[in-house]
PDB file of C-alpha atoms in Angstrom:
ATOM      1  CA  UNK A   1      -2.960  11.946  26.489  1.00 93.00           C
ATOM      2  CA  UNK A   2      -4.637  13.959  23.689  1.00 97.00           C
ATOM      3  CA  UNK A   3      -4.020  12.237  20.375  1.00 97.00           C
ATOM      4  CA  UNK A   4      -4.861  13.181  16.868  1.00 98.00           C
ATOM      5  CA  UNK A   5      -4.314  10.434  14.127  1.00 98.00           C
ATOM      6  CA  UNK A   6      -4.346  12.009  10.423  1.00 97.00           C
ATOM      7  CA  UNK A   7      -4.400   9.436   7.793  1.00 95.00           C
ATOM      8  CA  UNK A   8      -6.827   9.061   4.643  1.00 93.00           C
ATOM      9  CA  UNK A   9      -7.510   5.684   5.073  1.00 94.00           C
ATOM     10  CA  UNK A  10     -10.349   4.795   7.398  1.00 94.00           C
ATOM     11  CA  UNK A  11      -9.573   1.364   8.055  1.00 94.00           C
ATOM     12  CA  UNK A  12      -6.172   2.754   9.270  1.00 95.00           C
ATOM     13  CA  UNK A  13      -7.661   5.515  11.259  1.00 96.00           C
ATOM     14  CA  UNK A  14      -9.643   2.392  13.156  1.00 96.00           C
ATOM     15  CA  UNK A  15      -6.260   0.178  13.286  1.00 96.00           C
ATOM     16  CA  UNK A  16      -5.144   2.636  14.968  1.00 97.00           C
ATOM     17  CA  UNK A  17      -7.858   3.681  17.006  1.00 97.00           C
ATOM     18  CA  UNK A  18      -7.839   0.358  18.193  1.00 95.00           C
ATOM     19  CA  UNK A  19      -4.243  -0.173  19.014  1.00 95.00           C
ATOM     20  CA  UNK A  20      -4.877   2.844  21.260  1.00 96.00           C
ATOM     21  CA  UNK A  21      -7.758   2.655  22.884  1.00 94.00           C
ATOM     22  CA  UNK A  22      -6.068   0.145  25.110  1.00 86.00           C
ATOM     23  CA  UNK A  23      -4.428   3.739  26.496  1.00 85.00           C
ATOM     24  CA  UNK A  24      -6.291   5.495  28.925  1.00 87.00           C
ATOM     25  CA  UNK A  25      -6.034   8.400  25.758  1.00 94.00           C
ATOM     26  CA  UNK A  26      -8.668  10.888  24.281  1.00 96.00           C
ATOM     27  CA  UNK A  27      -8.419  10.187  20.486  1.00 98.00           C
ATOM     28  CA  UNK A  28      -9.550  12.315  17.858  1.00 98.00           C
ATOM     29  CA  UNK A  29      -9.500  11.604  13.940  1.00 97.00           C
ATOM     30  CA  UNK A  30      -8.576  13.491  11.225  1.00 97.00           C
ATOM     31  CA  UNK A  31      -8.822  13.011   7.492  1.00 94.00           C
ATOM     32  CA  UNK A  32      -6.472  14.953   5.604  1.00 93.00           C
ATOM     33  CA  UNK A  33      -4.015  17.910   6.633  1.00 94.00           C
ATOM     34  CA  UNK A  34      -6.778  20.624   6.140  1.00 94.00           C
ATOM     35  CA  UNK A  35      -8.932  18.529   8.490  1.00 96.00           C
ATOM     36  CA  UNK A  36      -5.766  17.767  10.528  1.00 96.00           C
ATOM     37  CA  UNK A  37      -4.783  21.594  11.397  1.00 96.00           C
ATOM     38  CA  UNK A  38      -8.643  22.395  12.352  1.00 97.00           C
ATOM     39  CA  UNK A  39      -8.645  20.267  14.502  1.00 97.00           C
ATOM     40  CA  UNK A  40      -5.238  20.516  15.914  1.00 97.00           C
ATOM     41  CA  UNK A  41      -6.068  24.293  16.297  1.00 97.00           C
ATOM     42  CA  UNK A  42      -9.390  23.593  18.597  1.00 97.00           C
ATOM     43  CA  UNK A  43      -8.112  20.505  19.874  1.00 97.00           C
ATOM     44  CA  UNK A  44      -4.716  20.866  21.021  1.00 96.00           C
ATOM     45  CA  UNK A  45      -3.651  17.561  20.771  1.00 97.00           C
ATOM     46  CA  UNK A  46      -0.698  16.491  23.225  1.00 97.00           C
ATOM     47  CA  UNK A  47       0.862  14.298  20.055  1.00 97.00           C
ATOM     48  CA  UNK A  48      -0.200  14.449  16.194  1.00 98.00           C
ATOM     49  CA  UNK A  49      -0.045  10.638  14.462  1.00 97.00           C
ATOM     50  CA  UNK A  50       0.365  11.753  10.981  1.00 96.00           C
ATOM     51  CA  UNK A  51       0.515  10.183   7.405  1.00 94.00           C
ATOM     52  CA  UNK A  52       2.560  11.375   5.028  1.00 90.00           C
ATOM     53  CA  UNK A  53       0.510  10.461   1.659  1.00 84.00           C
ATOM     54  CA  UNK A  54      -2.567  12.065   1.848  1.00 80.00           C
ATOM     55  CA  UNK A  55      -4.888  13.921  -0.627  1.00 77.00           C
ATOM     56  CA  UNK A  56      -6.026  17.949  -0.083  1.00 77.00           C
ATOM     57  CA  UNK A  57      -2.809  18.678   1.970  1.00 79.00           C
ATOM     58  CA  UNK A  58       0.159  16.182   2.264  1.00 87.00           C
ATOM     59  CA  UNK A  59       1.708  15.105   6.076  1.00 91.00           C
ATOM     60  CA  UNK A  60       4.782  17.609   4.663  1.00 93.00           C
ATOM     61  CA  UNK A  61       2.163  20.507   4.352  1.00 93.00           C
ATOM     62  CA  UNK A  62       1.270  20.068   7.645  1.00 95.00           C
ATOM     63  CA  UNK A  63       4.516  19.474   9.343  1.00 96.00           C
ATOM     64  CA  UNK A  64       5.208  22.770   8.213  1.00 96.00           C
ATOM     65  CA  UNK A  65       2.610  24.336   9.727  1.00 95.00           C
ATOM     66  CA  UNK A  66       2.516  23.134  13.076  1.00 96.00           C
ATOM     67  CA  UNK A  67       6.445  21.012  13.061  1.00 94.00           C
ATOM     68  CA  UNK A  68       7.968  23.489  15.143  1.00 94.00           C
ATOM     69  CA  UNK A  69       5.459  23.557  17.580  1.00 95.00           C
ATOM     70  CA  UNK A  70       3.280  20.401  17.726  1.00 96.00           C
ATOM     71  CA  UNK A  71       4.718  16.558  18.968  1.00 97.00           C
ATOM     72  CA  UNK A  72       4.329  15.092  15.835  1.00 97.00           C
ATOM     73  CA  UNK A  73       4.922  11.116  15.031  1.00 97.00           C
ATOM     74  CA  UNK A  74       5.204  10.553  11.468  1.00 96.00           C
ATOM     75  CA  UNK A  75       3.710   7.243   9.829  1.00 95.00           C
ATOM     76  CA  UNK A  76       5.593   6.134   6.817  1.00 90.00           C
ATOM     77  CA  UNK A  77       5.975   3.343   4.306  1.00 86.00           C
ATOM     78  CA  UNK A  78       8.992   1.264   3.583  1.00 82.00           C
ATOM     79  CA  UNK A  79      11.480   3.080   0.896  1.00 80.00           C
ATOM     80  CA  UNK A  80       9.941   6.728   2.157  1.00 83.00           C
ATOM     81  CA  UNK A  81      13.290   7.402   3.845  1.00 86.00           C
ATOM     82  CA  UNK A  82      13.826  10.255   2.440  1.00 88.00           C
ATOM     83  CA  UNK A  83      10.535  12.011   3.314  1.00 89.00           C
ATOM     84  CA  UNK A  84      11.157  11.087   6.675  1.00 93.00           C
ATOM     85  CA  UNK A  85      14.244  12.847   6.798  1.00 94.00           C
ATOM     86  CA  UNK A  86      12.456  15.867   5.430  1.00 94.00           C
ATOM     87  CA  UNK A  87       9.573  15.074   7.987  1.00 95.00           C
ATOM     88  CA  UNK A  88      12.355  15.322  10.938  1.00 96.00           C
ATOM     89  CA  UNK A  89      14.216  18.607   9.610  1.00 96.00           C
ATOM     90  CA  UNK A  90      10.150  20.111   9.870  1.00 96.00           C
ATOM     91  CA  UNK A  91      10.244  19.366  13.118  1.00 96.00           C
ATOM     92  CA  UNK A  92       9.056  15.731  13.698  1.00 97.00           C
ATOM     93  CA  UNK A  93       9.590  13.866  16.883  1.00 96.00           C
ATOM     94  CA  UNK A  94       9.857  10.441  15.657  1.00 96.00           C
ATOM     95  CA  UNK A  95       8.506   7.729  12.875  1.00 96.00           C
ATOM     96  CA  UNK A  96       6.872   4.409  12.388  1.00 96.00           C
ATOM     97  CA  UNK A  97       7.369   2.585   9.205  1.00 94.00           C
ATOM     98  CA  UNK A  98       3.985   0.538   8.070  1.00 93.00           C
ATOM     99  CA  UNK A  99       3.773  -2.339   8.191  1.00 93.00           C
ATOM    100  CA  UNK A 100       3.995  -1.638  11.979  1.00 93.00           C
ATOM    101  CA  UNK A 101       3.817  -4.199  15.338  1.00 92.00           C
ATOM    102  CA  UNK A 102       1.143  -2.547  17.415  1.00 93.00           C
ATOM    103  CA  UNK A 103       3.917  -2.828  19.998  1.00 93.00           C
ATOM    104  CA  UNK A 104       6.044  -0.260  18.532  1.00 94.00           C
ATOM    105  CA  UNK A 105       3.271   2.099  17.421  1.00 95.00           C
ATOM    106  CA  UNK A 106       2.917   2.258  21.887  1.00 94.00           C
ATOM    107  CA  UNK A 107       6.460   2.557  22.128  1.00 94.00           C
ATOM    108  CA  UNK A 108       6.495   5.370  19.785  1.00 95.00           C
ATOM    109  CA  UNK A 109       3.630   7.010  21.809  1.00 94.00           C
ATOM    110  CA  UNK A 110       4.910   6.589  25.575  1.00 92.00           C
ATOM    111  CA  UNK A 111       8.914   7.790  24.495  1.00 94.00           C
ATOM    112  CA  UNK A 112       7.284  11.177  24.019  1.00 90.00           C
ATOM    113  CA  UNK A 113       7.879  13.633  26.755  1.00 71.00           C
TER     114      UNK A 113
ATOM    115  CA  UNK B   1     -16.535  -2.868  -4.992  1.00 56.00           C
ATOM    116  CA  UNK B   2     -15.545  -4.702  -1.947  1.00 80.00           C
ATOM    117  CA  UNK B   3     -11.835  -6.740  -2.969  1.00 94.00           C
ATOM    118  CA  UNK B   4      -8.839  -6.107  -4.727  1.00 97.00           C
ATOM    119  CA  UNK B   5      -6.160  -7.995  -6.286  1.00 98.00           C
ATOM    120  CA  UNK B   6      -2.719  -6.498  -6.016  1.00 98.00           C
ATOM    121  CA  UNK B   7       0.344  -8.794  -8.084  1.00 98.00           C
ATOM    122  CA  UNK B   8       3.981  -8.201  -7.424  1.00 98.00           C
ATOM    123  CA  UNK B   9       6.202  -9.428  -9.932  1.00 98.00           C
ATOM    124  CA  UNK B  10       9.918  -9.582 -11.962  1.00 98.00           C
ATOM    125  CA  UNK B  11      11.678 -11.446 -13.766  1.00 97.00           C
ATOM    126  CA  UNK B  12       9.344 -14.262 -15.230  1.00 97.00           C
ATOM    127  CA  UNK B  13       6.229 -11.638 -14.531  1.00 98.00           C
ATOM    128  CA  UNK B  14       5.261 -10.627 -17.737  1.00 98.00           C
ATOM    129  CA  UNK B  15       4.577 -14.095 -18.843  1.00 98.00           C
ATOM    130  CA  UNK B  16       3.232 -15.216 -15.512  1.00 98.00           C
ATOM    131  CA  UNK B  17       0.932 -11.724 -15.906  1.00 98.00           C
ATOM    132  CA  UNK B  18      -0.882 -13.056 -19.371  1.00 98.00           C
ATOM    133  CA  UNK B  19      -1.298 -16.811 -18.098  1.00 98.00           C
ATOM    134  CA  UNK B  20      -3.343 -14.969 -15.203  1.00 98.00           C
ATOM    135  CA  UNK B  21      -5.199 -12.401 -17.327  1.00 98.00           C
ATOM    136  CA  UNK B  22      -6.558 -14.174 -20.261  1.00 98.00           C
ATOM    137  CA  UNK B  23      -8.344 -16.381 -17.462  1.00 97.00           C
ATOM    138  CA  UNK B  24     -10.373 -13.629 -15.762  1.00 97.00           C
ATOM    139  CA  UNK B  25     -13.607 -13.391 -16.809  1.00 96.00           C
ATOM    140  CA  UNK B  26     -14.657  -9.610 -18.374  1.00 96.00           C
ATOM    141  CA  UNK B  27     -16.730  -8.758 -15.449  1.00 94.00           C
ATOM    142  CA  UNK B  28     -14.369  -9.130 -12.698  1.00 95.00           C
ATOM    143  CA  UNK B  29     -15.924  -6.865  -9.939  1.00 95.00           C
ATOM    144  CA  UNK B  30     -12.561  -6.188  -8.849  1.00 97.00           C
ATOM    145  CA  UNK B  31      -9.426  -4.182  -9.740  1.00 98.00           C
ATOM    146  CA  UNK B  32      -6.180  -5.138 -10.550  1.00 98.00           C
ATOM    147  CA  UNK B  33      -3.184  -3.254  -9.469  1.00 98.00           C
ATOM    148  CA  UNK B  34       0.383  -4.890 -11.189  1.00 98.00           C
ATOM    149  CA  UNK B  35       3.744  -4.159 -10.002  1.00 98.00           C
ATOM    150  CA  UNK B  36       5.838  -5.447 -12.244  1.00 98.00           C
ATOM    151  CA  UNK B  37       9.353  -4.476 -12.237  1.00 97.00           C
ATOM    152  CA  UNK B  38      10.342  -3.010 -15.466  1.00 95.00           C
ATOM    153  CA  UNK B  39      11.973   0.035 -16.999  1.00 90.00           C
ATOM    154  CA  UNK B  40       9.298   2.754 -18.001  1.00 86.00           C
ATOM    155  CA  UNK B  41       8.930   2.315 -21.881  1.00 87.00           C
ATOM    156  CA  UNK B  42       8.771  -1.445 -21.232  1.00 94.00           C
ATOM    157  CA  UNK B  43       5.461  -0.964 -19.114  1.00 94.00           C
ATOM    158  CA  UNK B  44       3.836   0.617 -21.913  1.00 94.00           C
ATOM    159  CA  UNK B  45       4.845  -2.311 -23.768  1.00 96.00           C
ATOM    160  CA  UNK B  46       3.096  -5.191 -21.366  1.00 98.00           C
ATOM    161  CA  UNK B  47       0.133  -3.154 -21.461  1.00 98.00           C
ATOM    162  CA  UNK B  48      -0.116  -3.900 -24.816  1.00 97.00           C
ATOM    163  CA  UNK B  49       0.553  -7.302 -24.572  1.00 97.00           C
ATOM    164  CA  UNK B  50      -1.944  -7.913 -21.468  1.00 98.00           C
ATOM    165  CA  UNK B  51      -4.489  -6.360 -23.484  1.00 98.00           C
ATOM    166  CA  UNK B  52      -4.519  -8.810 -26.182  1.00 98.00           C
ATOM    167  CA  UNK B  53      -4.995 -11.581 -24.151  1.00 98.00           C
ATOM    168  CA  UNK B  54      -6.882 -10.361 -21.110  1.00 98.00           C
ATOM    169  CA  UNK B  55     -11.251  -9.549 -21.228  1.00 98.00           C
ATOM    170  CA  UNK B  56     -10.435  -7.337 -18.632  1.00 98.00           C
ATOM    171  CA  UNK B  57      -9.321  -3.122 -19.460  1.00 98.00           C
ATOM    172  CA  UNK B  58      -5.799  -3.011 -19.129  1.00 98.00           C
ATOM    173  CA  UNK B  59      -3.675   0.828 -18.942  1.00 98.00           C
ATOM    174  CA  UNK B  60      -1.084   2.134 -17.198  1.00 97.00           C
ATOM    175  CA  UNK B  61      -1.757   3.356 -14.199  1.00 97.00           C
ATOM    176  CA  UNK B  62      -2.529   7.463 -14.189  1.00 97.00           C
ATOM    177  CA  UNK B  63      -1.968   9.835 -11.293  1.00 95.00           C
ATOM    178  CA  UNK B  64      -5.271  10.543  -9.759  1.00 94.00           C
ATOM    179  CA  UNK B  65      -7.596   7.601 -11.598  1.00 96.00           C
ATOM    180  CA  UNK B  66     -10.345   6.338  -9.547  1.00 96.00           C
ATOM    181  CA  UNK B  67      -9.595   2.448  -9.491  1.00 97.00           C
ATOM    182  CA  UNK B  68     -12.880   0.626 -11.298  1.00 96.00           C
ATOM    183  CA  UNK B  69     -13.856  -2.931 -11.092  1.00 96.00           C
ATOM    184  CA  UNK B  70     -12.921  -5.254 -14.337  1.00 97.00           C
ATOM    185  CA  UNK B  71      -9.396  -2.873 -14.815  1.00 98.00           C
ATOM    186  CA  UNK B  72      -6.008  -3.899 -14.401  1.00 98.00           C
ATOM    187  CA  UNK B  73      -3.765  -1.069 -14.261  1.00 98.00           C
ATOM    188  CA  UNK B  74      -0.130  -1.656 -14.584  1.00 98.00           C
ATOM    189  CA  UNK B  75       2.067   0.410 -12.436  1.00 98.00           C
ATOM    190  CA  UNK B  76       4.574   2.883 -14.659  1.00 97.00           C
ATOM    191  CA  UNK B  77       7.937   1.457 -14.508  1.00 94.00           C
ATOM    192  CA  UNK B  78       9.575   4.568 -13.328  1.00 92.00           C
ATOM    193  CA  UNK B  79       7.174   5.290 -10.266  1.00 94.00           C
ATOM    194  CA  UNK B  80       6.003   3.621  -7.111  1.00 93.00           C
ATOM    195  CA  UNK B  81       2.347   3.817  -6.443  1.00 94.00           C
ATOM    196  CA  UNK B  82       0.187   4.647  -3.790  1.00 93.00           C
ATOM    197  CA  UNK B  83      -3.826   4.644  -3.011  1.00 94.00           C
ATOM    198  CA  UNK B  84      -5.384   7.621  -1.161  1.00 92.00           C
ATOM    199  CA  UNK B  85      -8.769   8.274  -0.605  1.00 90.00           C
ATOM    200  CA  UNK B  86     -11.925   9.304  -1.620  1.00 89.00           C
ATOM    201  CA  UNK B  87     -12.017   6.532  -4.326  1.00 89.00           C
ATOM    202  CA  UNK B  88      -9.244   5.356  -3.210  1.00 93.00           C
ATOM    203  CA  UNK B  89      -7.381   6.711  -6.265  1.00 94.00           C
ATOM    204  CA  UNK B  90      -4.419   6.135  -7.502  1.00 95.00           C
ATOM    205  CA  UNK B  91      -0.680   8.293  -6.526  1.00 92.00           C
ATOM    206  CA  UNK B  92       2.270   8.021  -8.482  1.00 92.00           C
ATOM    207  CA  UNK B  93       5.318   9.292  -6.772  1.00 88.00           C
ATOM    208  CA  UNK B  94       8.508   9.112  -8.832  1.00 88.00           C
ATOM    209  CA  UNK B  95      10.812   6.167  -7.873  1.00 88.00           C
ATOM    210  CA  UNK B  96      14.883   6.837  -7.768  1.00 82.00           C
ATOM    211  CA  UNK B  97      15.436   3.868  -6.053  1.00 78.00           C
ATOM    212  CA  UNK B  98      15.518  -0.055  -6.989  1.00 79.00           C
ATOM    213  CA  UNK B  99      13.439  -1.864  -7.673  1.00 91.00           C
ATOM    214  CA  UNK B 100      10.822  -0.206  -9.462  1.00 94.00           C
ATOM    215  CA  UNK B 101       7.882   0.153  -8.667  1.00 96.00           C
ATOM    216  CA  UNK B 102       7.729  -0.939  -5.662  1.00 96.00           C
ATOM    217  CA  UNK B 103       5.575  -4.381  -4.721  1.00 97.00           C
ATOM    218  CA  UNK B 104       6.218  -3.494  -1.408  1.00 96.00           C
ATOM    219  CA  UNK B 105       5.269  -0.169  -1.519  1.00 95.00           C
ATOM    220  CA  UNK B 106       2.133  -1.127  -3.693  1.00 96.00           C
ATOM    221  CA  UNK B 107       1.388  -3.947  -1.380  1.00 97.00           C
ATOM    222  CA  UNK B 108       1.454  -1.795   1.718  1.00 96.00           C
ATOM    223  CA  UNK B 109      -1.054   0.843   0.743  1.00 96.00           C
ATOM    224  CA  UNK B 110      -3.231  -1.672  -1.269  1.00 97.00           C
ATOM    225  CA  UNK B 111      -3.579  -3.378   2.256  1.00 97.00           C
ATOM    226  CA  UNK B 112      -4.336  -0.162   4.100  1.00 95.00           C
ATOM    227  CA  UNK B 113      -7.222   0.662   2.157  1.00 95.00           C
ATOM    228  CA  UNK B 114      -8.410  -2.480   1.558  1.00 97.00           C
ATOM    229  CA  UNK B 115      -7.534  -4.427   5.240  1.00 96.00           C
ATOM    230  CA  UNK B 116      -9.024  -8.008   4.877  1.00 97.00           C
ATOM    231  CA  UNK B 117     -10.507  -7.256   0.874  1.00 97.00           C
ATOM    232  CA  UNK B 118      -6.812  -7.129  -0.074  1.00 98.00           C
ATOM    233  CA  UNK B 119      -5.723 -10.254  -2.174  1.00 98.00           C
ATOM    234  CA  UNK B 120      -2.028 -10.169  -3.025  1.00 98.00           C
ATOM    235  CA  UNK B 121      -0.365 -12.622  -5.893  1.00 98.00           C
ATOM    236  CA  UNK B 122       3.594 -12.837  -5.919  1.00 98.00           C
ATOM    237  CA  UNK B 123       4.922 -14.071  -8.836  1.00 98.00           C
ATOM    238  CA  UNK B 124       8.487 -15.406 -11.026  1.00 98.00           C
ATOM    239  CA  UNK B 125      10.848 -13.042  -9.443  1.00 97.00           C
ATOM    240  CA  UNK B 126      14.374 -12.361  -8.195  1.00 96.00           C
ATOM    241  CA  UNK B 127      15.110 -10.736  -5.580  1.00 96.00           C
ATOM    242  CA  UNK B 128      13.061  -9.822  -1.985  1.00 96.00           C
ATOM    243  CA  UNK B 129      10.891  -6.781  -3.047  1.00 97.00           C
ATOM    244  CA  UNK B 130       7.387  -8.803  -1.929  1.00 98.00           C
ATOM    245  CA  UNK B 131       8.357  -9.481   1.736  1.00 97.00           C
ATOM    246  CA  UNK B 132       7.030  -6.205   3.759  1.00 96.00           C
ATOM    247  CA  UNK B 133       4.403  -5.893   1.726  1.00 97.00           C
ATOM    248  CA  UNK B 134       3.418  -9.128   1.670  1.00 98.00           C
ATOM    249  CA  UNK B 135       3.631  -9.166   6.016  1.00 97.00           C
ATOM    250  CA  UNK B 136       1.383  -5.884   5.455  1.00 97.00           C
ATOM    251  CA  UNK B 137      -1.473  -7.621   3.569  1.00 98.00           C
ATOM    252  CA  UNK B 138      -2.052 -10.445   6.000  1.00 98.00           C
ATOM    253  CA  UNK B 139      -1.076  -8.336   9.153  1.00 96.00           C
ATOM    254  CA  UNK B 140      -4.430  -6.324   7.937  1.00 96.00           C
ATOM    255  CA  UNK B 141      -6.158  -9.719   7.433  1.00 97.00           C
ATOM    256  CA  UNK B 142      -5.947  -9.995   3.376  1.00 98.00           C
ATOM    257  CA  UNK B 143      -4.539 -13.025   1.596  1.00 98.00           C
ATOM    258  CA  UNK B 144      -1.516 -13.814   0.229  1.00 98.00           C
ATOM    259  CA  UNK B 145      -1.311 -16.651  -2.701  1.00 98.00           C
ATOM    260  CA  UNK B 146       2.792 -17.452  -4.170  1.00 98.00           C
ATOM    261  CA  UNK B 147       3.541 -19.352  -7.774  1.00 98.00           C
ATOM    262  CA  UNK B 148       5.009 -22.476  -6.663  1.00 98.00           C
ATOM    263  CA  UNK B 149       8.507 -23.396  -7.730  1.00 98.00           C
ATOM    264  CA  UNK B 150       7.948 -25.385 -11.091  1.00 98.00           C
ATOM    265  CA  UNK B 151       5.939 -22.697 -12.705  1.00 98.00           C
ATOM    266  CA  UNK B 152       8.179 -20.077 -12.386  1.00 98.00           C
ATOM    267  CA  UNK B 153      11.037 -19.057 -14.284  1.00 97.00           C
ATOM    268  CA  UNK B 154      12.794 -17.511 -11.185  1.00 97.00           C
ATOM    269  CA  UNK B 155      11.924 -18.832  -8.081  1.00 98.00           C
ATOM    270  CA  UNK B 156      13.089 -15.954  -5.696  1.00 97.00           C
ATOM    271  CA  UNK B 157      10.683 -13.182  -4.754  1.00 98.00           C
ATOM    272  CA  UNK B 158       7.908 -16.066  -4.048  1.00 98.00           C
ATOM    273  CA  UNK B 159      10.423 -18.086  -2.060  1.00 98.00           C
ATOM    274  CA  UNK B 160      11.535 -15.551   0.458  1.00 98.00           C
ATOM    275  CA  UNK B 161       8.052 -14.867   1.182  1.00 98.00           C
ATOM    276  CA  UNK B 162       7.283 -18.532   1.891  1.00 98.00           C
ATOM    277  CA  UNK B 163      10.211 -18.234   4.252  1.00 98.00           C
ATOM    278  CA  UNK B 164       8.621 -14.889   5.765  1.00 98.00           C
ATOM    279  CA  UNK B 165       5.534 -17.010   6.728  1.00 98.00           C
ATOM    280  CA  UNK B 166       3.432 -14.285   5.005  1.00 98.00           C
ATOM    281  CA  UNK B 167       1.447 -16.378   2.583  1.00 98.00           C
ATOM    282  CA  UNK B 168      -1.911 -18.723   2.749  1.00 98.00           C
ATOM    283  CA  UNK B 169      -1.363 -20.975  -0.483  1.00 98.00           C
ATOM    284  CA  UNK B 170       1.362 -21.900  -3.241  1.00 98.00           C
ATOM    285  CA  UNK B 171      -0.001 -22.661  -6.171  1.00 98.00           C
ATOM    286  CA  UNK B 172       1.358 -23.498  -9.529  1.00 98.00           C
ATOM    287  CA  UNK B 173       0.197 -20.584 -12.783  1.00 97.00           C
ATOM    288  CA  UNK B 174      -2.979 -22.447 -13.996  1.00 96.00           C
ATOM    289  CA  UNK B 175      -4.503 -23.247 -10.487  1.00 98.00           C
ATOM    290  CA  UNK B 176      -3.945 -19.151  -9.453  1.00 98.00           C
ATOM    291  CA  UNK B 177      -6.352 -17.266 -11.786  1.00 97.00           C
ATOM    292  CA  UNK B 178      -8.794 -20.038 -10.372  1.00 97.00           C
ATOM    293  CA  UNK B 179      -8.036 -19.511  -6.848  1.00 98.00           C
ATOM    294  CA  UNK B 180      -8.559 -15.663  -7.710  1.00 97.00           C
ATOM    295  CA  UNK B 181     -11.807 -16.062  -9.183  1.00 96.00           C
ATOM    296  CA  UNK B 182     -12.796 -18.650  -6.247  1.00 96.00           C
ATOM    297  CA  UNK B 183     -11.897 -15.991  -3.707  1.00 96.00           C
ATOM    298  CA  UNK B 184     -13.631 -13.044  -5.058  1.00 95.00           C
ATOM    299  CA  UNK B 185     -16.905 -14.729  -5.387  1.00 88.00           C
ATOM    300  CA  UNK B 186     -17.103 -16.168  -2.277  1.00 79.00           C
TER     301      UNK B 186
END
């Protein structure tokens, strides 16, 4: 699978990154949301990893772009249950709360159809 | 800079918070990020009070600010703060819920910027707010350091992390601002 992992922090991006490279998946980075919705546009990602804090455009900003049409996985923090609920009325798939088991993040990843 | 010290603490804290301070030298090459749970006038208030004692600049934390080495920035009372990057900088998203702010919230994004630079302090206490973020910091590789029992006036938020497993090292008030100062130059 395609996968395109939006979050500001670096050192998450590359948590990430390695938690699925153990996939047999093409991964792809993204910054922010601006960044995020370039590349989802040239990319076509088969599922979107997305943050919701981040500078330039927010994870909501982006959701409502591309919710309705792209498999996105929201990545939240503990308390943010709110803005997940507003991430999965914009069309989200599905969330992982941080601090996350790098079990559940693949668990996450292979329940999407 | 390369670390970052991020303190959780509640009942107990502000005390705790100028023991710690007025021991760190004035060129710290760190920041200091405080979540310290207390209504928003009252944050203003230990500001104050941190800055008398403490070599180290001392504010409330401000949407947007660049964090800078040798600055402790206490988190507003009615907010729960998060880093983002470039910088990282400093977001302030306004809390509803208890308690407030957030250590664990504070924690958490402290550690995802920082991953093994992160050192996290949890202090007098009641309550559990410490726990996730605490698992957060040393899932990322940071360090975790707990006021033991007889230093604190409430022994709470400190002890349910010690039963989380989420910690490297109890130590009493004095020995912590020297464990802090150990760690960062090292």
């Amino acid at each position: 699978m395609k996968i395109l992992i939006v979050d500001d922090s670096k050192f998450m991006r590359n948590v990430l990154l390695d938690i699925l490279s153990k996939g047999n998946h093409d991964l792809i980075e993204a910054e922010n949301g601006k960044i995020a919705l370039e590349k989802y546009q040239a990319e076509k990602p088969d599922i979107v990893l997305l943050d919701i804090i981040m500078p330039e455009m927010d994870g909501m900003e982006v959701l409502k772009k591309i919710g309705q049409q792209a498999k996105v996985i929201v990545i939240s923090a503990v308390g943010q249950e709110k803005m997940v609920e507003e991430a999965k009325s914009l069309g989200a798939l599905n969330y992982i709360v941080k601090p996350f088991d790098n079990e559940k993040v693949l668990e996450v990843i292979m329940a999407v159809k | 800079m390369k670390k970052v010290i991020v303190i959780g603490s509640s009942t107990g804290g502000p005390g705790a918070l100028e023991d710690i301070l007025k021991e760190l030298p004035a060129n710290l090459p760190v920041s200091i990020l405080i979540a310290q749970h207390l209504a928003h006038p009252f944050t203003k208030t230990l500001v104050e009070r941190l800055q008398i004692v403490s070599k180290l600049v001392v504010s409330e934390a401000k949407n947007k600010e660049i964090l800078e080495p040798a600055h402790a920035y206490v988190i507003p009372g009615d907010s729960h703060c998060f880093l983002y990057e470039p910088g990282p900088r400093i977001a302030l998203l306004p809390a509803e819920d208890l308690p407030k702010p957030s250590v664990d919230m504070g924690f958490t994004s402290v550690a995802e910027h920082f991953g093994p630079d992160t050192i996290g302090v949890i202090l007098s206490g009641m309550g559990n707010d410490g726990v996730i973020g605490a698992k957060a910091v040393k899932q990322l590789g940071g360090v975790i350091l707990v006021q033991n029992e007889a230093t604190s006036v409430i022994f709470g938020m400190a002890k349910r992390v010690i039963e989380s497993g989420f910690y490297d090292k109890i130590l009493s008030l004095p020995a912590i601002a020297a464990k802090l100062v150990e760690l960062i130059t090292t």
